[in-house]
Coordinates of C-alpha atoms in Angstrom, one line a residue:
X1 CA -2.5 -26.1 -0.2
X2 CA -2.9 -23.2 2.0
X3 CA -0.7 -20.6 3.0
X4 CA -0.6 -18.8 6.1
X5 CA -0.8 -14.9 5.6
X6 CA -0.6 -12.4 8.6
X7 CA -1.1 -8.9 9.5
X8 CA 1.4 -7.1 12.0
X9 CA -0.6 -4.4 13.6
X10 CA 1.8 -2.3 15.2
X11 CA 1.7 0.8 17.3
X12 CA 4.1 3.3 15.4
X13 CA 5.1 6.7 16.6
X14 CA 5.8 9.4 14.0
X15 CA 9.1 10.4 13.7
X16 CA 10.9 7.2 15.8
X17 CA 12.2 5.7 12.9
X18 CA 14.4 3.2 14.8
X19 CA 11.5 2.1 17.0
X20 CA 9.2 1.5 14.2
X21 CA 12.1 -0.5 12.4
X22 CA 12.7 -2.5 15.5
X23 CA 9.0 -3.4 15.9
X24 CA 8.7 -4.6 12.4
X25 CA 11.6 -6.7 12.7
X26 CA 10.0 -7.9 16.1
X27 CA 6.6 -8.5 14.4
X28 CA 8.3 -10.1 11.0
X29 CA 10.0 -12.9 13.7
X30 CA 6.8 -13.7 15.2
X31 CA 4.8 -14.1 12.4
X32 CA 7.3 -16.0 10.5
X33 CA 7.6 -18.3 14.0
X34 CA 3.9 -18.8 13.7
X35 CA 4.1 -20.3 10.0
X36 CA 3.4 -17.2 7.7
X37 CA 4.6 -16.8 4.7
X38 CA 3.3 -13.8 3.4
X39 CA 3.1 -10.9 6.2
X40 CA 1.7 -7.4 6.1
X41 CA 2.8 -4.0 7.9
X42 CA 0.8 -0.7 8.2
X43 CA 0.9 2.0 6.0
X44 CA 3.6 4.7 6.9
X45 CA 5.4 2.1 8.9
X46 CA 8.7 3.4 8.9
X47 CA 7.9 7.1 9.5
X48 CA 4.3 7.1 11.4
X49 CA 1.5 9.0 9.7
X50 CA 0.7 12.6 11.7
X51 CA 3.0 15.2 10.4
X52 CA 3.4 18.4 11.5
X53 CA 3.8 19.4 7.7
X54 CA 5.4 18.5 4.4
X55 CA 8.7 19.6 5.8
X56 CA 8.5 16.8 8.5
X57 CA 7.0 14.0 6.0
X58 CA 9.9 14.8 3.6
X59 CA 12.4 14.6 6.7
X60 CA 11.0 11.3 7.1
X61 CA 10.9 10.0 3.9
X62 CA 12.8 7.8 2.7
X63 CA 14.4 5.8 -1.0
X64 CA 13.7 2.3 -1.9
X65 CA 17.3 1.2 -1.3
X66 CA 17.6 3.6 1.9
X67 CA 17.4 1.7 5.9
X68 CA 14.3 0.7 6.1
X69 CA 13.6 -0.7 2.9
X70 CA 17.1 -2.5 3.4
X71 CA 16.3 -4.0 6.9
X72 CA 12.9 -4.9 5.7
X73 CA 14.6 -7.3 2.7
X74 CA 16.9 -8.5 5.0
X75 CA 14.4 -9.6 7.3
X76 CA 12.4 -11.0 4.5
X77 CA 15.3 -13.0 3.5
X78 CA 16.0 -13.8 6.7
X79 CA 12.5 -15.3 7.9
X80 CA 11.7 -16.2 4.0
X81 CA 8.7 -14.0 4.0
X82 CA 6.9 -12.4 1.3
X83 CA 6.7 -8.9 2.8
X84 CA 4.2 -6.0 2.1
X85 CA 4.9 -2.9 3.8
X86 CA 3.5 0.7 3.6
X87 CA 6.4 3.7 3.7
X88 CA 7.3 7.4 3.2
X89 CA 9.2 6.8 0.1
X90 CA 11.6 10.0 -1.6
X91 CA 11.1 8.8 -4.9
X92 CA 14.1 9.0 -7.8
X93 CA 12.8 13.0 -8.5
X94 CA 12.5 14.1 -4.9
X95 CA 9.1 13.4 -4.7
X96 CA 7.6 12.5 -1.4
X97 CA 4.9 9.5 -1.7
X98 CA 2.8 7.9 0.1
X99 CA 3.6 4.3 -1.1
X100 CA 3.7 0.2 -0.6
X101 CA 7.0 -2.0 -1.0
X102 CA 6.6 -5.9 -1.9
X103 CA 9.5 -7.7 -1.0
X104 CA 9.8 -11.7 -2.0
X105 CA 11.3 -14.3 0.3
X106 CA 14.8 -13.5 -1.0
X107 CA 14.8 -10.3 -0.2
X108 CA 14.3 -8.5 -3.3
X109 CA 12.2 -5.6 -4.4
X110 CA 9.0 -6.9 -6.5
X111 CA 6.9 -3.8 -7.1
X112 CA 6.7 -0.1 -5.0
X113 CA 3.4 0.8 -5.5
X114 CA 2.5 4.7 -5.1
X115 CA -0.7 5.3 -3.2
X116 CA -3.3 6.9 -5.9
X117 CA -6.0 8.3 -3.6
X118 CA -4.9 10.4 -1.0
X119 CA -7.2 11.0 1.6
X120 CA -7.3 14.1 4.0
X121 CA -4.6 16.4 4.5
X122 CA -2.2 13.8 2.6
X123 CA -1.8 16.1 0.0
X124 CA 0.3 18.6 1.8
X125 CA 2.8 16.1 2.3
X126 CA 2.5 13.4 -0.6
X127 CA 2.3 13.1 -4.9
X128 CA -0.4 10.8 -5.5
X129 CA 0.8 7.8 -7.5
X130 CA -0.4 7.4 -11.2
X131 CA 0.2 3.4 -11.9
X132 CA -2.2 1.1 -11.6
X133 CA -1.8 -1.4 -8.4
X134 CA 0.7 -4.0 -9.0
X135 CA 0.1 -7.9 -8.9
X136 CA 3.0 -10.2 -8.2
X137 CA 3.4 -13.8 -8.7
X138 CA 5.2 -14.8 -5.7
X139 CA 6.7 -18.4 -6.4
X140 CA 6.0 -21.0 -4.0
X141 CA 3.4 -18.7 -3.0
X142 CA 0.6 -17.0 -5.7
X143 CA -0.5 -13.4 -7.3
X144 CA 0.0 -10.9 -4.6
X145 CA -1.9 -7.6 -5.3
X146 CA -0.8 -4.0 -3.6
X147 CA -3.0 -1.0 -2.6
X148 CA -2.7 1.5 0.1
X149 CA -5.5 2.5 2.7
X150 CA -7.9 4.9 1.2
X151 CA -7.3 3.1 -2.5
X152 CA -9.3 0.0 -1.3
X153 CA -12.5 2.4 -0.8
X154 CA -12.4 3.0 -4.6
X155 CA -14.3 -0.8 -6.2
X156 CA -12.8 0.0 -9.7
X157 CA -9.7 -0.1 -8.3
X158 CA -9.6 -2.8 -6.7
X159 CA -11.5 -4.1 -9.8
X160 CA -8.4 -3.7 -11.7
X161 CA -5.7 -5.6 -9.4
X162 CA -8.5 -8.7 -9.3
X163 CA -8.6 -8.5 -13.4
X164 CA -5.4 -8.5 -13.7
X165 CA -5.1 -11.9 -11.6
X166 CA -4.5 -10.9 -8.0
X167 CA -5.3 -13.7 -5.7
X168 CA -4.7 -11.9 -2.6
X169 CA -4.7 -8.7 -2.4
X170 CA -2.7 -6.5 0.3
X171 CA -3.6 -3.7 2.1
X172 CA -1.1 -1.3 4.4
X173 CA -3.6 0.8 5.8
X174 CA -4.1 3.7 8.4
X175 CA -7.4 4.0 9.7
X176 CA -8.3 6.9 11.9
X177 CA -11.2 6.0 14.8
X178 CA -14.5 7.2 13.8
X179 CA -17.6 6.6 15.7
X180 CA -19.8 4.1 14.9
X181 CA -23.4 2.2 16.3
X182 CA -22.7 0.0 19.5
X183 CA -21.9 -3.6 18.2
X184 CA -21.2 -2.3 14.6
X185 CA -18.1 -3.0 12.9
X186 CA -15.8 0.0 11.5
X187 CA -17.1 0.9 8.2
X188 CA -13.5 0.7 6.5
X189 CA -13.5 -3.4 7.2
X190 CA -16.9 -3.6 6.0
X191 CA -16.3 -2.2 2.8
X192 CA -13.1 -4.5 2.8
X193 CA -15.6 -7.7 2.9
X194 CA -17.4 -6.5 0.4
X195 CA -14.4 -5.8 -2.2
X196 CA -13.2 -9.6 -1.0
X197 CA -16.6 -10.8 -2.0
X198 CA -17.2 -9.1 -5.2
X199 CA -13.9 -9.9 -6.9
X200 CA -14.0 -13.5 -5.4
X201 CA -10.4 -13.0 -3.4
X202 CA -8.6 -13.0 -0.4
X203 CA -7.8 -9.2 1.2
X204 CA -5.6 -8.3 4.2
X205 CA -5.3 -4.9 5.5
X206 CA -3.5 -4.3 8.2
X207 CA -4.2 -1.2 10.7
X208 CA -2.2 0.3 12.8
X209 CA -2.8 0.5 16.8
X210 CA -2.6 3.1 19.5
X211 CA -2.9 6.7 19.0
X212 CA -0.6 9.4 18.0
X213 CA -0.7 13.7 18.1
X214 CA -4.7 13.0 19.2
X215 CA -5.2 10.9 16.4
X216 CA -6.4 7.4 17.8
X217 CA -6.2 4.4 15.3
X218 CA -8.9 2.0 14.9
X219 CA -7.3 -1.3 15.3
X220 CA -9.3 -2.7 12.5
X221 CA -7.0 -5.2 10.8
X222 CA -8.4 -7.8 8.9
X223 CA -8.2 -10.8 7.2
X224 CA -10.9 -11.5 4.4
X225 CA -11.7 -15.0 2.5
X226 CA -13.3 -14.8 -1.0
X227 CA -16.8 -15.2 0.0
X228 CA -16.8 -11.6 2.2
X229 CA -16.0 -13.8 5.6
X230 CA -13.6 -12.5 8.2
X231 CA -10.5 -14.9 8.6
X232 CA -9.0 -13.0 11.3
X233 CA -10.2 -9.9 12.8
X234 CA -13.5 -10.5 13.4
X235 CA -13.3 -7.5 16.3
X236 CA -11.0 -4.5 16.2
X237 CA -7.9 -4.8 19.0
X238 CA -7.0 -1.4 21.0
X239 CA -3.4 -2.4 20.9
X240 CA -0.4 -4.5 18.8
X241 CA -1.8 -7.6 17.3
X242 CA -0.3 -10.2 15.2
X243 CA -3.5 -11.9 12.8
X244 CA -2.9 -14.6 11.2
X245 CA -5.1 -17.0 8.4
X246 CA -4.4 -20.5 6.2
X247 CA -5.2 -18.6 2.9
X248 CA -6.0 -21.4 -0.1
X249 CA -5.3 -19.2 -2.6
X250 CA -6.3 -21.4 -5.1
X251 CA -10.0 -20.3 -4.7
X252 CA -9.7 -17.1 -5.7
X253 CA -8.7 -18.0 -9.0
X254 CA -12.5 -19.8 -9.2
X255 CA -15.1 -16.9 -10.1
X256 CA -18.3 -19.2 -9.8
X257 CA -20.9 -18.8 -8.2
X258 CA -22.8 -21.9 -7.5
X259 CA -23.4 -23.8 -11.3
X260 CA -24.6 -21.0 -13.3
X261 CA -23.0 -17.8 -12.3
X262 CA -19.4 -16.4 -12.7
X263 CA -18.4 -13.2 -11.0
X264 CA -16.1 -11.9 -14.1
X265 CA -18.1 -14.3 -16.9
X266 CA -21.3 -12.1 -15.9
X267 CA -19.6 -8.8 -16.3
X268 CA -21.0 -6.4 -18.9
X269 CA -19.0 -3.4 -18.6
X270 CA -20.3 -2.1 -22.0
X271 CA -22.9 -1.1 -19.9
X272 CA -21.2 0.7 -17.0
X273 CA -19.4 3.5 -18.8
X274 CA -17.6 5.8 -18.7

């Protein structure tokens, strides 16, 4: 059986709280329309991702049971969606964090994941997360895994979500534009491939479009089988996009590799310390 996973790649604006709301709702609709069940936003989708400072990112932030988080389990519920959405979260001490929400088809909060590697100038504005990843068994669905953007760059990491059982592992992500060789793709899906390939699962990170304050966003959203293989986009797109793949999550719970090898079986970490 397969299930149908997209990724909403939206163009956000920093600061338009109400707009970004209304084009996840917009986005959640269509995909749902379309036959997914399990449907990804960008990271920072409520707030947008350029701050002026940590005064602004804190403006912006927001608790798990404030608007957005609320309008995103409704629409969840709604649709009967599994969502996974990046957000500027206030967290229960005040804390401002860069982090990842997974909502389940009835609308209720599964996990908030706090992203652990901040990248850039995020730390002026964010308290990286100390928790490993969460990994969710959906029902109906299958073991949903959560990281943020510049976590996925980090293989032990990602290790740990596909150890602990992850069959599909999502991604809110933010990826500025960098250049690149002519007819190369960016070097953030790449490396997604290869953390798809090496853990034998599904991943799906979804980018952001557009630009914003000079930033311009790569457009890179992708959609990754267990074997390294591109899904759904195999090109980046300049603006919104809606990508969407039949996921058999059932083969990422097989490890093999052909009759003798298994990805996890092989594994000698004894040898790979500290």
């Amino acid at each position: 059986m397969t299930t149908t996973v997209a990724c909403a790649q939206l163009a956000l604006a920093v600061g338009d709280v109400a707009g970004n709301l209304a084009a996840a709702e917009e986005a959640i609709a269509a995909a749902a329309a379309a036959g997914a069940r399990v449907v990804v936003l960008p990271e920072l989708a409520n707030s947008g991702y350029v701050f002026e400072d940590a005064a602004e990112a804190r403006a912006l932030a927001e608790p798990v049971d404030g608007p957005t988080v609320t309008a995103w389990s409704a629409a969840a519920r709604r649709h009967g969606v599994t969502l996974v959405a990046g957000f500027a979260e206030l967290d229960s001490r005040a804390r401002v964090r860069n982090s990842a929400v997974l909502i389940d088809p009835a609308g209720t909060v599964r996990a908030v994941y706090r992203k652990a590697h901040l990248f850039g100038t995020e730390r002026d504005c964010f308290v990286p997360g100390d928790e490993a990843p969460p990994v969710v068994d959906v029902e109906g669905v299958g073991r949903i895994g959560v990281m943020v953007c510049y976590d996925v760059e980090f293989p032990e990491w990602v290790r740990r979500v596909a150890l602990a059982g992850a069959e599909l592992l999502c991604a809110p992500v933010n990826w500025p534009l960098f250049p690149r060789p002519d007819g190369e793709r960016p070097g953030e899906v790449v490396r997604v491939q290869a953390d798809a390939a090496v853990n034998r699962m599904y991943v799906a990170a979804c980018d952001r479009a557009g630009a914003e304050r000079g930033v311009h966003w790569t457009g890179g959203s992708v959609i990754v089988d267990p074997d390294g293989f591109p899904l759904a986009g195999h090109t980046p797109t300049e603006g919104p996009a809606l990508l969407l793949a039949a996921c058999d999550l059932a083969r990422a719970r097989d490890k093999r590799l052909g009759d003798h090898n298994d990805v996890f079986g092989d594994r000698r970490p004894g040898l790979y310390g500290p």
